[in-house]
PDB file of C-alpha atoms in Angstrom:
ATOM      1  CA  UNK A  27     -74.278 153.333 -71.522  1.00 61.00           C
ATOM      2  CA  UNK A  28     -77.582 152.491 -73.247  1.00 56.00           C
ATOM      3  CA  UNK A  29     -81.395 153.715 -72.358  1.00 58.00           C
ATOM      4  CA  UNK A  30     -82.729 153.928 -69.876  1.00 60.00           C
ATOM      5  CA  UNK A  31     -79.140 153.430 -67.761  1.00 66.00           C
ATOM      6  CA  UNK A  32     -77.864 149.724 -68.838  1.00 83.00           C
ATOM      7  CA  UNK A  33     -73.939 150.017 -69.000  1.00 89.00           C
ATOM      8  CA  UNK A  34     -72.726 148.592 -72.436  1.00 91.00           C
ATOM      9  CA  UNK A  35     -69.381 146.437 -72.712  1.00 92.00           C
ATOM     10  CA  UNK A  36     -67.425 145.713 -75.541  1.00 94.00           C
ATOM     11  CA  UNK A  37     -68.547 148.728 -77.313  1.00 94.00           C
ATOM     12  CA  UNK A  38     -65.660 150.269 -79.939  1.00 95.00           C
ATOM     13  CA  UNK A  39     -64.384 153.556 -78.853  1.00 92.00           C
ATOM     14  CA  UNK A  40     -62.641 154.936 -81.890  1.00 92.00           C
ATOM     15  CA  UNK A  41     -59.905 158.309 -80.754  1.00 88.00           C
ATOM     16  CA  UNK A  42     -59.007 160.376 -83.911  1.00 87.00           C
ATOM     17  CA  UNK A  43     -56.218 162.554 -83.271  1.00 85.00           C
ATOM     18  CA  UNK A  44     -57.139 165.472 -85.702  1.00 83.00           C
ATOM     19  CA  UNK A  45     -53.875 167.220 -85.602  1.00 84.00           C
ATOM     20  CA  UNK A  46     -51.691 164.157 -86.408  1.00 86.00           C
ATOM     21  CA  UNK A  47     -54.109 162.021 -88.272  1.00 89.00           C
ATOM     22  CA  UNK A  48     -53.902 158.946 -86.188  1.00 89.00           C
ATOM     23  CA  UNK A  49     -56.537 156.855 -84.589  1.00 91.00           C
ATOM     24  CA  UNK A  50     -56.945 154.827 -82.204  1.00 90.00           C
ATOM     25  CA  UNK A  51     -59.369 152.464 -80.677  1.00 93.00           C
ATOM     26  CA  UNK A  52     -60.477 150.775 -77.069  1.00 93.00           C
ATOM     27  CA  UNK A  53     -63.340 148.777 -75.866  1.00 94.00           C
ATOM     28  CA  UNK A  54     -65.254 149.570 -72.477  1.00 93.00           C
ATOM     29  CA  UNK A  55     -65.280 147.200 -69.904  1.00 94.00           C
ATOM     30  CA  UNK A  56     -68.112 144.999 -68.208  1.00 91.00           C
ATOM     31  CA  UNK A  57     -68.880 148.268 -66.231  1.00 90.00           C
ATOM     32  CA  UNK A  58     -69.085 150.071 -69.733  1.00 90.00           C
ATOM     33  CA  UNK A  59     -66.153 152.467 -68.905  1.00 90.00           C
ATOM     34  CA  UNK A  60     -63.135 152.954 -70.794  1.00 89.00           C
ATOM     35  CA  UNK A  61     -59.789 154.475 -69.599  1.00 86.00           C
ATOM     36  CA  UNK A  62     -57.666 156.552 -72.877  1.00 81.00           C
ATOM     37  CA  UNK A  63     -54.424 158.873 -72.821  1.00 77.00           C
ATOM     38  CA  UNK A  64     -54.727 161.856 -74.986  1.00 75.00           C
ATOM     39  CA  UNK A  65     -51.741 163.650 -76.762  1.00 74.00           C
ATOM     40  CA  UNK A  66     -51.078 167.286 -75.234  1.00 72.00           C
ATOM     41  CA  UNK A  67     -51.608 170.121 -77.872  1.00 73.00           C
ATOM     42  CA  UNK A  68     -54.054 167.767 -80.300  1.00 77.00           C
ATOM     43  CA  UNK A  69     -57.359 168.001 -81.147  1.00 80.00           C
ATOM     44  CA  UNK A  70     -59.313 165.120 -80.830  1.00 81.00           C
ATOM     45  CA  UNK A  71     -62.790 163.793 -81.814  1.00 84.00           C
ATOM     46  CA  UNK A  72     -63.731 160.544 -80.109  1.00 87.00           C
ATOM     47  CA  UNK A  73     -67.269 158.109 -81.414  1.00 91.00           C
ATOM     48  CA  UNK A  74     -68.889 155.339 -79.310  1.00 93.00           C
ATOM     49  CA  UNK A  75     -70.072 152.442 -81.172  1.00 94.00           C
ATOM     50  CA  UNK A  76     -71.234 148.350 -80.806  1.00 94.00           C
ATOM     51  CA  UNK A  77     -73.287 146.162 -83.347  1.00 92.00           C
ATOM     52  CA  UNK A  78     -76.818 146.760 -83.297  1.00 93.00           C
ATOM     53  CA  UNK A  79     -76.607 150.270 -81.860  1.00 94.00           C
ATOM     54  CA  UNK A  80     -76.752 153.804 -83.205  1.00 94.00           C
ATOM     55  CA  UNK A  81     -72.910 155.171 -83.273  1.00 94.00           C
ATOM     56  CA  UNK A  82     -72.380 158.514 -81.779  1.00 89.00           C
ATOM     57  CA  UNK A  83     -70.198 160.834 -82.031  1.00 85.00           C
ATOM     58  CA  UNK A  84     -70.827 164.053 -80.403  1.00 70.00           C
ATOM     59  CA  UNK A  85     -69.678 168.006 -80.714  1.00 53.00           C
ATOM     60  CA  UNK A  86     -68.642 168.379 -76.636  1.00 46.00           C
ATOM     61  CA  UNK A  87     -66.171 165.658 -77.046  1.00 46.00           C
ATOM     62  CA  UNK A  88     -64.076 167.130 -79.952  1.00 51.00           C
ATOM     63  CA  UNK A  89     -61.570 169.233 -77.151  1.00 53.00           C
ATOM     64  CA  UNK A  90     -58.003 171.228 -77.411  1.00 53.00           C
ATOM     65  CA  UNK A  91     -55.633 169.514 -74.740  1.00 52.00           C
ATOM     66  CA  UNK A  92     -52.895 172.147 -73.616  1.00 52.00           C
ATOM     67  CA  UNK A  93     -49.579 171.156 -71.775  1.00 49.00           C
ATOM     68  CA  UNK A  94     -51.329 169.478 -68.931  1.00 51.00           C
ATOM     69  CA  UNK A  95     -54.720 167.204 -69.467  1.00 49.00           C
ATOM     70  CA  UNK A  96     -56.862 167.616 -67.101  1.00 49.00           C
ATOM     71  CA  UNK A  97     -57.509 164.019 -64.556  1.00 48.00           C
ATOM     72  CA  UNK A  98     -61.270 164.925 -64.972  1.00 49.00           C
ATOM     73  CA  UNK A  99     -61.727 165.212 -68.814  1.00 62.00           C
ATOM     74  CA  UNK A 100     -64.714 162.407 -69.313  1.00 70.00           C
ATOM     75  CA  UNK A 101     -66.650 161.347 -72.326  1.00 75.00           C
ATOM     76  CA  UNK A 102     -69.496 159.703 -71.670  1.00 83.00           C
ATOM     77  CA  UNK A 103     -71.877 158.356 -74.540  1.00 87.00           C
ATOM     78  CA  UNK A 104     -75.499 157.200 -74.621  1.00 89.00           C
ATOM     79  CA  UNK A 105     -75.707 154.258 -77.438  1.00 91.00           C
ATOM     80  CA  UNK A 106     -79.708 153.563 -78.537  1.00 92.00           C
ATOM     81  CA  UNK A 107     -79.959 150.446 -79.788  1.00 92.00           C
ATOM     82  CA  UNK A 108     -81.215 149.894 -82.852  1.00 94.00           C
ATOM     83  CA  UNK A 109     -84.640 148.142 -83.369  1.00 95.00           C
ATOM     84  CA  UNK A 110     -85.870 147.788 -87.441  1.00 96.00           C
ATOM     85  CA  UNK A 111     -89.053 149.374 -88.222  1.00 95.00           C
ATOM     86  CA  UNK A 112     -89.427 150.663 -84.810  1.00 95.00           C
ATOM     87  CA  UNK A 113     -90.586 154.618 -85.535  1.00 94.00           C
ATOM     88  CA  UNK A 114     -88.683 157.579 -83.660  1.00 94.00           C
ATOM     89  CA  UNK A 115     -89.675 160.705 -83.607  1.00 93.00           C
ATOM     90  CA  UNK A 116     -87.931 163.733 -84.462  1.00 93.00           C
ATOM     91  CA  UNK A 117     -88.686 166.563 -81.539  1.00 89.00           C
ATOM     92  CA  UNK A 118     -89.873 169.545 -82.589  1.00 86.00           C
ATOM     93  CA  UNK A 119     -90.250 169.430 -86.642  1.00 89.00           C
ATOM     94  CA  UNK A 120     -93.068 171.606 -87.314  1.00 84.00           C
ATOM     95  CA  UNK A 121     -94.453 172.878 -90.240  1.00 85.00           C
ATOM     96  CA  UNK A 122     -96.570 176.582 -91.299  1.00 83.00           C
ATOM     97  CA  UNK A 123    -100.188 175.463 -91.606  1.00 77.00           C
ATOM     98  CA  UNK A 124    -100.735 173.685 -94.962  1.00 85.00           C
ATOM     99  CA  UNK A 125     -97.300 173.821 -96.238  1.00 89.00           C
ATOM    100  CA  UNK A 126     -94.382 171.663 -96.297  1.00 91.00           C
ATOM    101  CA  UNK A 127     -91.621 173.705 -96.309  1.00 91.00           C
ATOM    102  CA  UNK A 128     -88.445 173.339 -93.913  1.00 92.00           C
ATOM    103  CA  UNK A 129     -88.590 175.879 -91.507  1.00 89.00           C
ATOM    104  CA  UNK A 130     -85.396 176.991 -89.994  1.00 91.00           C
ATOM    105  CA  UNK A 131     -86.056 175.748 -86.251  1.00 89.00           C
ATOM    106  CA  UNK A 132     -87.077 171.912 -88.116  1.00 90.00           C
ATOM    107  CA  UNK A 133     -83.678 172.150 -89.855  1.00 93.00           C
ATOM    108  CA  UNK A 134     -81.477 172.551 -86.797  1.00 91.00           C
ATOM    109  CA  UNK A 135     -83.043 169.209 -85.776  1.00 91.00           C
ATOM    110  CA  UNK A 136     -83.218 167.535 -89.151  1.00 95.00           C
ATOM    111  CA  UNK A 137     -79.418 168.483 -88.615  1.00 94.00           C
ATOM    112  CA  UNK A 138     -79.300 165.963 -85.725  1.00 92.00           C
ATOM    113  CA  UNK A 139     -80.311 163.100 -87.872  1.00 95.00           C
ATOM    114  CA  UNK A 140     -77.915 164.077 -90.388  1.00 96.00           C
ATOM    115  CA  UNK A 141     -75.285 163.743 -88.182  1.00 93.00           C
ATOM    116  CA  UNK A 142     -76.802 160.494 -87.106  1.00 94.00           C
ATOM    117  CA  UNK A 143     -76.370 159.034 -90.880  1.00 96.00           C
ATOM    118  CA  UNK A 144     -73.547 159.914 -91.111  1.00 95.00           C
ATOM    119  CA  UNK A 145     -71.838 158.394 -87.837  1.00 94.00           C
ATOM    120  CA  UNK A 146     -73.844 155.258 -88.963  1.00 95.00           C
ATOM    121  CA  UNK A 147     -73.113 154.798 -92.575  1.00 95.00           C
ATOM    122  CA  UNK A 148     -74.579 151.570 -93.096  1.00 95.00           C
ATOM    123  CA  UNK A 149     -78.141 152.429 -92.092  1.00 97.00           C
ATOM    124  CA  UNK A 150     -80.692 153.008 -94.419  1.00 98.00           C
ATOM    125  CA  UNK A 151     -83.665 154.590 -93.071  1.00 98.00           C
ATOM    126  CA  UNK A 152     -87.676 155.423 -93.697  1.00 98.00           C
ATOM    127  CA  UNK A 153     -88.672 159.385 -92.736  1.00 97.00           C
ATOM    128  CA  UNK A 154     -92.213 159.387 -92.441  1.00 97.00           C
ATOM    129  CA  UNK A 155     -95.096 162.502 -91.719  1.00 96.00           C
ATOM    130  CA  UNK A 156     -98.051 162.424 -89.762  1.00 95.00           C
ATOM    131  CA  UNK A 157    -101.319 165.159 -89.394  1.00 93.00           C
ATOM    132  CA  UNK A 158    -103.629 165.389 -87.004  1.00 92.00           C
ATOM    133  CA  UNK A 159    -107.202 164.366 -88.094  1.00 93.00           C
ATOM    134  CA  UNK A 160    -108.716 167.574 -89.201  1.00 91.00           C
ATOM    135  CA  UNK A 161    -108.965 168.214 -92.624  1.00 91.00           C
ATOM    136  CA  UNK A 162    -109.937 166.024 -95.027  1.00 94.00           C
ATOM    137  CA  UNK A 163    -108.131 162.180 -95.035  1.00 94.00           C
ATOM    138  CA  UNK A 164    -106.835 162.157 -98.778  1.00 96.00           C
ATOM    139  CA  UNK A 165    -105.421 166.379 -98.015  1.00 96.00           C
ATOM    140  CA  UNK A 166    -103.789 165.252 -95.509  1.00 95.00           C
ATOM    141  CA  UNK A 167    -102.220 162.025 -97.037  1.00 96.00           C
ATOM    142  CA  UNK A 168    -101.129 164.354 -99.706  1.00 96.00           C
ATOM    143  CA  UNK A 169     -99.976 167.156 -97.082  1.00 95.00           C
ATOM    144  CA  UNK A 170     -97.818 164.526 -95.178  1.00 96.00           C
ATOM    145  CA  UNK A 171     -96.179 162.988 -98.418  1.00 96.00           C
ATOM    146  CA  UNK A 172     -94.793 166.449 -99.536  1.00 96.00           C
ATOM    147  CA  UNK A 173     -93.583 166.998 -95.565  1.00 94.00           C
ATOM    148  CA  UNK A 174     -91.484 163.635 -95.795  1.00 96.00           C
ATOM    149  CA  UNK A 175     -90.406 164.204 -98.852  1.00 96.00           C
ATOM    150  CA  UNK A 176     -88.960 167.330 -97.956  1.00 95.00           C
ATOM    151  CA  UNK A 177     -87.683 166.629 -94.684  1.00 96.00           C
ATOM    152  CA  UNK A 178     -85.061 163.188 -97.042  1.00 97.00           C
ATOM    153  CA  UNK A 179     -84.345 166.769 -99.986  1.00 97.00           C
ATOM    154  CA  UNK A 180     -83.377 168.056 -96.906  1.00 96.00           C
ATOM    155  CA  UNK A 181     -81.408 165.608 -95.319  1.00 97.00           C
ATOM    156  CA  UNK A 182     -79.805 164.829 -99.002  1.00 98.00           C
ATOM    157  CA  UNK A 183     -78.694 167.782 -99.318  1.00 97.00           C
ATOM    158  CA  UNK A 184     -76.209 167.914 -96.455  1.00 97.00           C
ATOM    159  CA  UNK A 185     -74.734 164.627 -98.015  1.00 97.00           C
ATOM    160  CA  UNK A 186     -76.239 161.830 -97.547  1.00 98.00           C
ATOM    161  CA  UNK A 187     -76.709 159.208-100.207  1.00 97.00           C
ATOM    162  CA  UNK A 188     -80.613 159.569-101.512  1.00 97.00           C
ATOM    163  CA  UNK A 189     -80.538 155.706-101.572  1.00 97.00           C
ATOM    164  CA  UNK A 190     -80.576 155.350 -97.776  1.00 97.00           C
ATOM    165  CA  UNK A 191     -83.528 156.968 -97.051  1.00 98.00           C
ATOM    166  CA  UNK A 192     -86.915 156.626 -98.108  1.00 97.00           C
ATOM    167  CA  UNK A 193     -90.726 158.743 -97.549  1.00 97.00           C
ATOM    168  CA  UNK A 194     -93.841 158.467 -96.282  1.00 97.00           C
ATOM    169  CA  UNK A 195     -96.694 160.145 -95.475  1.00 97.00           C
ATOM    170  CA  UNK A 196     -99.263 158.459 -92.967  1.00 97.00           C
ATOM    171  CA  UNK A 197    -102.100 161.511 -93.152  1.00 95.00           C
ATOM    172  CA  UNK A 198    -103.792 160.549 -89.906  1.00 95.00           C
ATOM    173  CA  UNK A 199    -104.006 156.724 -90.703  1.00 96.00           C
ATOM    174  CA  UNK A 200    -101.535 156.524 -87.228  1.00 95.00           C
ATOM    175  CA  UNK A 201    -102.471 158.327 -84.748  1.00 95.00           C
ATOM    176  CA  UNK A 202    -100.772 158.371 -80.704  1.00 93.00           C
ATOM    177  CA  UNK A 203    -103.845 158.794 -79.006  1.00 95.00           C
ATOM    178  CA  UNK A 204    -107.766 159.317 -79.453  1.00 96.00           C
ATOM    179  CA  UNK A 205    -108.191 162.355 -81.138  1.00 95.00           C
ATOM    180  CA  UNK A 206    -109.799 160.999 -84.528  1.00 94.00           C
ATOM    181  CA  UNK A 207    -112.559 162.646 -86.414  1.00 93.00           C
ATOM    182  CA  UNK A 208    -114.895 164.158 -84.458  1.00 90.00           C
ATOM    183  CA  UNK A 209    -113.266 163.649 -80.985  1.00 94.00           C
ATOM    184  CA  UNK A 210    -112.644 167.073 -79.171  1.00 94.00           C
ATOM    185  CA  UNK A 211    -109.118 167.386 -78.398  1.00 94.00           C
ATOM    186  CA  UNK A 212    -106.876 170.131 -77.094  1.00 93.00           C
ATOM    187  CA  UNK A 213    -104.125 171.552 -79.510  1.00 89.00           C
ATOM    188  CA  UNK A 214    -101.597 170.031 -77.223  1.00 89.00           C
ATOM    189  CA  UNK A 215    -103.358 166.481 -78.104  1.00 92.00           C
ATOM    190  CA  UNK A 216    -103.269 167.438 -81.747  1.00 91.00           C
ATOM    191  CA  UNK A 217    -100.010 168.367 -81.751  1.00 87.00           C
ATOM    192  CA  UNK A 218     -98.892 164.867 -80.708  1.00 90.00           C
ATOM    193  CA  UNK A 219    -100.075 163.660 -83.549  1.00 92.00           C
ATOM    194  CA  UNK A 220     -98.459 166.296 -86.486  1.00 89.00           C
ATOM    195  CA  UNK A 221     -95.058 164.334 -86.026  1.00 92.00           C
ATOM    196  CA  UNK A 222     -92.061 163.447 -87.959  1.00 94.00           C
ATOM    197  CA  UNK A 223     -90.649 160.190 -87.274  1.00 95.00           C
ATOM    198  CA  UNK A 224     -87.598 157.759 -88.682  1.00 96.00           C
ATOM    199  CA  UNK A 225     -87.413 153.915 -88.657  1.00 97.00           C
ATOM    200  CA  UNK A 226     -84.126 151.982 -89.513  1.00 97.00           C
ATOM    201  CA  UNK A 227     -85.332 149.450 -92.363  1.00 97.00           C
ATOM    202  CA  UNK A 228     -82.224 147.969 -93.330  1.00 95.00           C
ATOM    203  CA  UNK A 229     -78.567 147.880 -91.782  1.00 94.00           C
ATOM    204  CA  UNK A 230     -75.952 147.034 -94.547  1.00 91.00           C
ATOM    205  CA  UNK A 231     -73.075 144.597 -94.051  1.00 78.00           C
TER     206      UNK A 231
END
């Protein structure tokens, strides 16, 4: 189904049989559900995809069938579509103060978009960094340059093509809400604003 709840037909649901190397593939109905048979003693990874959507294929559903298969084994999928140059952000990337660094809790979810390129391997995508407004303006177009940048290194080095993804740091030239320059603002208000986002900018044919 897609966001917030819409049930998606004709979406592609591709079965790879990772213990005999075969594949196979169905299409959900009008309803958006889809009925497969799995083989008994196979493991299987299964991916949801449609035009114009982000493909998923997610950890839970790779599963170890034994001698009977279960009447209740479901796989359900939640397909975002995909909008170019509309931003996204990443939850929970943060950064020390003043560095740009990946920290270790930023890479398990830097992980997530990895995993996202690489079930969509025709999308080509912009990461972008964003401060809050304290500190200077040029700093912190500088600071949130070397944060994007970092955050693509990052993501190109788990294997995805450097040519798919491009960086950009916004400083505080974008900010969510009204916390500019002189504004008093909580830390939760600033925080909204110190984000890492992605945009698709191009889908290959």
């Amino acid at each position: 189904k897609g966001k917030p709840g819409l049930m998606i037909d004709s979406a592609v649901i591709e079965i790879q049989n990772l213990t005999d190397k075969t594949k196979e593939y169905v299409l959900t109905n009008k309803s958006g559900f889809y009925k497969i048979k799995l083989k008994s003693k196979s493991e299987h990874l299964i991916k949801a995809s449609k035009p114009m959507y982000f493909s998923v294929t997610e950890p839970k559903n790779v599963c170890m069938i034994g001698k009977k298969i279960s009447e209740n084994f479901t796989a359900n999928f939640e397909l975002d579509q995909i909008i170019i140059e509309k931003p996204i952000v990443l939850e929970n990337i943060y950064y020390d103060l003043d560095k740009w660094f990946i920290r270790p809790d930023a890479a398990k979810e830097l992980d997530r978009l990895v995993q996202l390129m690489f079930d969509n391997p025709t999308l080509s995508i912009e990461l972008s960094s964003h401060t809050d407004s304290r500190a200077g303006d040029q700093y912190n177009l500088v600071l949130s340059d070397k944060r994007a940048k970092a955050a693509v290194e990052y993501v190109a080095s788990k294997g995805i093509d450097k040519s798919r993804m491009r960086w950009k740091g916004y400083g505080e030239s974008k900010l969510v809400n009204q916390c500019k320059n002189d504004v008093k603002c909580t830390e939760e208000e600033h925080q909204q604003n110190r984000r890492t986002e992605f945009k698709a900018i191009k889908i290959s044919k």
